[in-house]
Coordinates of C-alpha atoms in Angstrom, one line a residue:
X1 CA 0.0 0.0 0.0
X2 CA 1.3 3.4 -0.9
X3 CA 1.9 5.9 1.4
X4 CA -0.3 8.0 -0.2
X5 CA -3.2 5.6 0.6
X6 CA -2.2 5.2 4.1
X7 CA -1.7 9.1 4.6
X8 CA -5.5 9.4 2.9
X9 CA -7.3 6.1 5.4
X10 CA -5.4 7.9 8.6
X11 CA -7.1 11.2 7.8
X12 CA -10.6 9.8 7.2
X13 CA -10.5 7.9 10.6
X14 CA -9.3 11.2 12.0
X15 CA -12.5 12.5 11.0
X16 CA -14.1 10.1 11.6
X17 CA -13.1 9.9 15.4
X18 CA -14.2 14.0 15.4
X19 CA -17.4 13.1 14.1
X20 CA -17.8 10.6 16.6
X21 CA -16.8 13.2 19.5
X22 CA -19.4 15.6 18.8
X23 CA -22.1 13.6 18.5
X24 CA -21.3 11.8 21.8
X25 CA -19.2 13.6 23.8
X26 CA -21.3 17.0 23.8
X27 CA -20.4 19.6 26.6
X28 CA -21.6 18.5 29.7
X29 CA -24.1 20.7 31.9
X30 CA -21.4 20.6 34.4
X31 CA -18.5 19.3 35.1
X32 CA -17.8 15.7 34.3
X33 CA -18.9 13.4 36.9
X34 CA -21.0 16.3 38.4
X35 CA -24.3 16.5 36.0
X36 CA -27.2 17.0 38.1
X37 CA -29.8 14.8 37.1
X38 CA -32.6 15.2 40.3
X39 CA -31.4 17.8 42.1
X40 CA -33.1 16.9 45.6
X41 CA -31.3 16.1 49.4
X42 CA -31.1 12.5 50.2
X43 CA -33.2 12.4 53.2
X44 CA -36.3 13.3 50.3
X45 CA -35.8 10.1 49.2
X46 CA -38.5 7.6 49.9
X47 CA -37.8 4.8 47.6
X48 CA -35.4 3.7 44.1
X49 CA -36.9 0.7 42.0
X50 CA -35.2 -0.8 39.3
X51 CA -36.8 -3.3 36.9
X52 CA -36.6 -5.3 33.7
X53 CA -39.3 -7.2 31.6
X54 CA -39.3 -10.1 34.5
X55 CA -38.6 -8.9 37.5
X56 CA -37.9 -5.9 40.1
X57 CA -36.5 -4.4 43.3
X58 CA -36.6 -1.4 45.4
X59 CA -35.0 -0.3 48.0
X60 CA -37.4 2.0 50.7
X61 CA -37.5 3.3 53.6
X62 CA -39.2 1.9 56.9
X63 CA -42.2 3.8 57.4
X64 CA -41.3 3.5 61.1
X65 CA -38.0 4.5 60.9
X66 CA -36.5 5.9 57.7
X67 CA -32.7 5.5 59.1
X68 CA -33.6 1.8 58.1
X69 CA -33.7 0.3 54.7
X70 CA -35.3 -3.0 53.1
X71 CA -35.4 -4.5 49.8
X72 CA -38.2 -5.9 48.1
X73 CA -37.6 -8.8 45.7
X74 CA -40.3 -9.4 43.0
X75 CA -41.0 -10.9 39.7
X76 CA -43.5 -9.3 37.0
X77 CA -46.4 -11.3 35.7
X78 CA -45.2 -13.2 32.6
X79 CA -46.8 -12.0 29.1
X80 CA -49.6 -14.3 28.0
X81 CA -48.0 -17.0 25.7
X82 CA -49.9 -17.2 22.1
X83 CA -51.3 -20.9 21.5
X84 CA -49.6 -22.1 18.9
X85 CA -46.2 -21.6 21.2
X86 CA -48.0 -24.2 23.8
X87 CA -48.2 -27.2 23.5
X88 CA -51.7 -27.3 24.1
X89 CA -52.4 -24.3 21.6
X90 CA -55.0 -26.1 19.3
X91 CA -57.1 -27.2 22.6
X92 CA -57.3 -23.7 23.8
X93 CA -61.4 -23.3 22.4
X94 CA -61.4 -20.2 21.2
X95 CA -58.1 -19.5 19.9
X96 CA -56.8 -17.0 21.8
X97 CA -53.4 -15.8 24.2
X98 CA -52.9 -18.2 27.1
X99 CA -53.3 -16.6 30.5
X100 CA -49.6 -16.4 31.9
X101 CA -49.4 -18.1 35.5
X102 CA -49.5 -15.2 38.5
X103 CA -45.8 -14.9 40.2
X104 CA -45.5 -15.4 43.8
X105 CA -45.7 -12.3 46.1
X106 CA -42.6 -10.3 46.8
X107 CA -40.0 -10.7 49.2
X108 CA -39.2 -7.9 51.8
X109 CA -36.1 -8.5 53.2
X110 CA -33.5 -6.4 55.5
X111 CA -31.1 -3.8 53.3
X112 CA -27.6 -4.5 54.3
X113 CA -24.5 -1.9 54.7
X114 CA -24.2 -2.1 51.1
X115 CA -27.4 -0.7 50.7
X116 CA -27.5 1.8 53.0
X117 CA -24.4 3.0 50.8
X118 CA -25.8 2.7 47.8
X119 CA -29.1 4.4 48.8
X120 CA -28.4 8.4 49.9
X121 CA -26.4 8.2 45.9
X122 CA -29.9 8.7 44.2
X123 CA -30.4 12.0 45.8
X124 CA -29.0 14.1 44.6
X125 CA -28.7 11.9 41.6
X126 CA -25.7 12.7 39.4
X127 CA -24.5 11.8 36.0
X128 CA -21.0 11.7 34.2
X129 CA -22.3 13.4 31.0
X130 CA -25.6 15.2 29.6
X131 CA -26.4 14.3 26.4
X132 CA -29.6 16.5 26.0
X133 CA -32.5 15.3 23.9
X134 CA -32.0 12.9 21.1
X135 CA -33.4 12.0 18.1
X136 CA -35.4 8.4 17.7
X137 CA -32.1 7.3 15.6
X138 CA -29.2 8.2 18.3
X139 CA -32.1 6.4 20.9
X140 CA -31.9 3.5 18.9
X141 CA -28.4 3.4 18.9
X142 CA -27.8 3.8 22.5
X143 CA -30.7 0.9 23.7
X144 CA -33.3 3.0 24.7
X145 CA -35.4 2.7 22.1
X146 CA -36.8 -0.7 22.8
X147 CA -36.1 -1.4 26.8
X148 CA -38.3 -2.2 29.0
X149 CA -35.6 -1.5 31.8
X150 CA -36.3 1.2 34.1
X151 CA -35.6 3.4 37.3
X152 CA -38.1 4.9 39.2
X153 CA -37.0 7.4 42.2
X154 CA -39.5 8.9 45.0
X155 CA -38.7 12.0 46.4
X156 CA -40.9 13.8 48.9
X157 CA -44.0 11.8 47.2
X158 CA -43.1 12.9 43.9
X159 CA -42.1 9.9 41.3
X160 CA -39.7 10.5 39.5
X161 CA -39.1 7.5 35.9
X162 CA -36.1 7.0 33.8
X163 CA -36.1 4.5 30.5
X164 CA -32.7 2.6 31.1
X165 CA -30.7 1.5 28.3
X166 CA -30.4 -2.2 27.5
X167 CA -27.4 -4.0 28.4
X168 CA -26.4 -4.8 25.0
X169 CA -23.6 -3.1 25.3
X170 CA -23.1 -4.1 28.9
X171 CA -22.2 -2.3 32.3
X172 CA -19.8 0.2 30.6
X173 CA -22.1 2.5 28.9
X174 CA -24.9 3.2 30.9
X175 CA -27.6 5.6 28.9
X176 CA -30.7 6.9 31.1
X177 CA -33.5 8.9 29.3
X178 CA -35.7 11.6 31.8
X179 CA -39.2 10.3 31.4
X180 CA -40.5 14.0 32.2
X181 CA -38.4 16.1 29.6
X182 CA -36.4 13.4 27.2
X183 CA -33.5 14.3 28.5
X184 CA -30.3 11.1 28.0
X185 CA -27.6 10.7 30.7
X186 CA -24.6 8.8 31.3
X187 CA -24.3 7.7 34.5
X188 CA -21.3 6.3 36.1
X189 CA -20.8 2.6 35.4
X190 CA -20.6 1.5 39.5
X191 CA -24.6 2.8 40.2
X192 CA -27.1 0.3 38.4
X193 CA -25.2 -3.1 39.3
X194 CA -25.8 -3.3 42.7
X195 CA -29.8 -2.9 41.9
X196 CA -29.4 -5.2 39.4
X197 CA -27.9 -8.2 41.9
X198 CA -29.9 -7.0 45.1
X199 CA -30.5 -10.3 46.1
X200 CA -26.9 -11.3 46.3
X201 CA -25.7 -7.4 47.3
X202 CA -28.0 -5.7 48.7
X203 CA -29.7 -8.0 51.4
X204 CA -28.7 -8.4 55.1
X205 CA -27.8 -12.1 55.6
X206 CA -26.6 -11.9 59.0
X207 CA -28.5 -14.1 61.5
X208 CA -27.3 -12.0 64.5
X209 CA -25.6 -8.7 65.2
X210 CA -23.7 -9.8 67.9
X211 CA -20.5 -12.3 68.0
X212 CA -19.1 -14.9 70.1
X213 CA -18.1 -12.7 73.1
X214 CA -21.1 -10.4 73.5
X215 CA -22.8 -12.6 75.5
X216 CA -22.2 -14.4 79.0
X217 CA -25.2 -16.2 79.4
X218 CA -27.0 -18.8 77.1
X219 CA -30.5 -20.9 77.6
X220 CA -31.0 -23.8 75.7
X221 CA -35.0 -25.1 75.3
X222 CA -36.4 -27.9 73.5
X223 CA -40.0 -29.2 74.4
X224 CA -40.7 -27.4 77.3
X225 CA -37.5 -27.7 79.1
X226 CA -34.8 -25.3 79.6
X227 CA -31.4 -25.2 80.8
X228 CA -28.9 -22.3 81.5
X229 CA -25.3 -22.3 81.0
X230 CA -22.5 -19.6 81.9
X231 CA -20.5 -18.8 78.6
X232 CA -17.4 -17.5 78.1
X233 CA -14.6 -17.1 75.5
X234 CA -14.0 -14.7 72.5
X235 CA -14.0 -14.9 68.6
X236 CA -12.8 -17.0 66.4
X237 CA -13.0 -19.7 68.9
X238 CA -15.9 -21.3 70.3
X239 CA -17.8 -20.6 73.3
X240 CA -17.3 -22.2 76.2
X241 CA -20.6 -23.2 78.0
X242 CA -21.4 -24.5 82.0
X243 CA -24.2 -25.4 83.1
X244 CA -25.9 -22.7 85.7
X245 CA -26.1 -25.5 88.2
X246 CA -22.4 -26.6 88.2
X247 CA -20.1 -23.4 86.9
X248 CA -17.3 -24.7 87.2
X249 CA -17.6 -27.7 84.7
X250 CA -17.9 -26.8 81.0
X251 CA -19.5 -29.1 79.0
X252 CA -17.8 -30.1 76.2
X253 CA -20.9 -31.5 74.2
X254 CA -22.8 -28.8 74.6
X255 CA -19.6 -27.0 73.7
X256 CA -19.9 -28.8 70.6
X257 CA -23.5 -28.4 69.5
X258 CA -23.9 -25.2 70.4
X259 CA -20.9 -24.0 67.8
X260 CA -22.7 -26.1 65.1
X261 CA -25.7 -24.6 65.9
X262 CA -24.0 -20.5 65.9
X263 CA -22.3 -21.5 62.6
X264 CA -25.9 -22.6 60.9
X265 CA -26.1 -19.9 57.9
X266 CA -29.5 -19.3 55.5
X267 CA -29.5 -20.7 52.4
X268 CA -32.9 -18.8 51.7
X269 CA -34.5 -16.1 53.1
X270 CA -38.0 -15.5 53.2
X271 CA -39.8 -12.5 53.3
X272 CA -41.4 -10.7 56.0
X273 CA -44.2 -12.1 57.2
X274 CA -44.1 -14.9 54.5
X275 CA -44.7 -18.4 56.0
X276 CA -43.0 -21.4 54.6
X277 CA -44.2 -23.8 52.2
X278 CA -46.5 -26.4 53.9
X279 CA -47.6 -23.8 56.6
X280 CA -45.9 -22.6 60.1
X281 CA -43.2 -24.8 61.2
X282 CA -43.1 -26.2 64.4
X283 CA -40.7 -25.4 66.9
X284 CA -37.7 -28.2 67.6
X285 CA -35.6 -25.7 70.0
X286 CA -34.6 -22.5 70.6
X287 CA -31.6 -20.4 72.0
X288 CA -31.4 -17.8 73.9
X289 CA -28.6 -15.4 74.5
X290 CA -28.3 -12.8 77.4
X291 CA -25.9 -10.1 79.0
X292 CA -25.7 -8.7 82.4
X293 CA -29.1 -10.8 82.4
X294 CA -30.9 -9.2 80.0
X295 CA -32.0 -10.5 76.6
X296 CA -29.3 -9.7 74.0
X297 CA -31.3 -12.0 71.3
X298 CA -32.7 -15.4 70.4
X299 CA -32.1 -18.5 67.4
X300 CA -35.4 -20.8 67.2
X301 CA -35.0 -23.7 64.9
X302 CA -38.4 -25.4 63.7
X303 CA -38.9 -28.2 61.2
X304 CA -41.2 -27.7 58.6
X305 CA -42.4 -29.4 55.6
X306 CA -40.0 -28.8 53.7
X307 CA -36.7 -29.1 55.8
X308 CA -35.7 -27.3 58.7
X309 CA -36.2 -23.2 58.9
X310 CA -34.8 -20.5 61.5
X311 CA -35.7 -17.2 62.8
X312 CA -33.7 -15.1 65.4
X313 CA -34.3 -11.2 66.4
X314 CA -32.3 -9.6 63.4
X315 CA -33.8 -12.0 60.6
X316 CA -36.9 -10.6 58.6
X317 CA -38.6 -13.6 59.1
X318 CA -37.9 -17.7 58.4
X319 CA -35.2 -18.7 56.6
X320 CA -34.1 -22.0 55.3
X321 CA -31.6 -23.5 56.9
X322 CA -29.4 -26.5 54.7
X323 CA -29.6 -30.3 55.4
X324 CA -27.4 -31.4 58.5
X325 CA -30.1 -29.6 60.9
X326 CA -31.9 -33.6 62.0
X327 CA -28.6 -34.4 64.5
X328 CA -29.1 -31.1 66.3
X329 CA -32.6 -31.4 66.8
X330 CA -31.8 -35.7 68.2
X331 CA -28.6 -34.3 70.4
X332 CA -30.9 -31.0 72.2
X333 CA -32.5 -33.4 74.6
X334 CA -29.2 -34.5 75.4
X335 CA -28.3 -30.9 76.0
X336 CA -31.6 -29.4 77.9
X337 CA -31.0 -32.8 80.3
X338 CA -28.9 -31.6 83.5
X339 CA -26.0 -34.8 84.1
X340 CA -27.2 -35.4 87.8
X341 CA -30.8 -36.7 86.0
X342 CA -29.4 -38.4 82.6
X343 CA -26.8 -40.4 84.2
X344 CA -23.9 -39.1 83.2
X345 CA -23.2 -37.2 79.4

């Protein structure tokens, strides 16, 4: 290739790169990273939902306390399915859409410190780049023509709806159009992803808020029998537990199943106020934890008809605990026994 052909193919993408620049990169209504899209303080802010064309979350405020969050977990009804993509389409009678199945209710759940971070940087919401209003072609080009994404803001009980680009062109790129003016944004690549994963981000997994430590007294019941025990000892380690009638003998197998028991994690978490499949559980034993004798907080492990669930005082409601929970439940009577009455451990 001559170098008369190269000089020529260097200058068109030169142009081509300015063309690019001005349609793109137009001058910002204020400084880059500092575009003010809702100009409003964060304590305004009621509520942020994100959604997509099968599901949804937002993050609100407690209408008890708005200093704490929750997130609410949700699916939209599915589009009724046309017959002939059912298998069943010619039986339908009267040849018409097939009524899409009803998703199950939403989940609230506890917002974790994630959350409460993410939450104050809606208001005042702020944008790397204005693009102003667009025509339906530079729409197009930047997802928004099509999307069924979206971001809806409350402020002081005004709504406030954005059309969100779709991902085609992934994470890095951002676009949000003003429902009330047309106006398109760039917003910064680290905002939308945590909405996006909430479930997995955003929610408070934490059975307790205390640790190994914070407590010095722990009573163990199981079927209408309690027993006390002194504990002692610091994290990592486990506690060390006596029973209130002989201090200064740990047992060791309580020892023992009460760490299995404080190491138990979720693996789901239901709503608030959502029962589990099958109905109420019914209690198998619970655990209570105290300081200076007064409550600190409590674990209460049922079984249920599908496997065991838990609850304590931080959890939004039942969660589902994984398989390994049957031994605890045989070994509490064991523990809840006092040795002078069972003979011995």
């Amino acid at each position: 290739m001559k170098a008369r052909d190269l000089a020529l193919q260097g200058a068109l993408a030169a142009v081509a790169l300015v063309a690019a620049y001005l349609v793109w990169q137009r001058a910002p209504s204020g400084a880059p990273g500092d575009v003010t899209v809702v100009e409003l303080p964060s304590r305004a802010l009621d509520r942020v939902r994100f959604e997509d064309e099968a599901r949804f979350v937002e993050l609100f405020r407690d209408d008890k306390d708005r200093d704490l969050l929750w997130v609410r977990l949700g699916f939209k009804p599915a589009k009724p399915m046309a017959p002939e993509a059912t298998d069943g389409g010619a039986a339908a009678g009267d040849g018409g859409a097939v009524a899409a199945v009803a998703p199950p209710p939403p989940r609230e759940l506890r917002a974790n410190e994630v959350a409460q971070k993410l939450f104050p940087r809606f208001a005042p919401l702020r944008a790397t780049r204005s693009l102003g209003v667009l025509d339906a072609k530079k729409l197009e080009e930047v997802g928004l023509t099509t999307s069924q994404r979206k971001l809806t803001m409350t402020l002081g009980g005004k709504v406030e709806s954005f059309a969100l680009a779709s991902t085609t062109g992934g994470w890095g790129t951002p676009y949000l159009r003003r429902e009330s003016d047309g106006h398109v944004f760039l917003l910064g690549p680290a905002l939308l992803p945590d909405l996006e994963n909430a479930s997995s981000r955003l929610v408070d997994r934490r059975m307790h808020l205390f640790d190994v430590g914070d407590f010095d007294a722990v009573v163990i019941s199981s079927g209408g029998v309690s027993r006390s025990f002194a504990a002692s000892g610091k994290a990592p380690h486990p506690v060390a537990l006596a029973p209130e009638e002989s201090p200064d003998k740990p047992d060791e197998f309580t020892r023992n199943w009460h760490d299995r028991v404080w190491r138990l994690v979720p693996l789901d978490l239901l709503g608030r106020d959502e029962q589990p499949a099958g109905g109420a559980p019914t209690e198998s034993f619970r655990v209570e934890y105290k300081r200076g004798g007064k409550a600190l907080g409590q674990l209460t492990v049922a079984r249920g008809a599908e496997g065991f669930f838990a609850r304590t005082e931080h959890t939004s409601g039942w969660v589902r605990l994984p398989a390994g929970v049957d031994p605890l439940a045989s070994e509490v009577a064991r523990v809840t026994t006092p040795v002078s009455s069972a003979g011995g451990p």
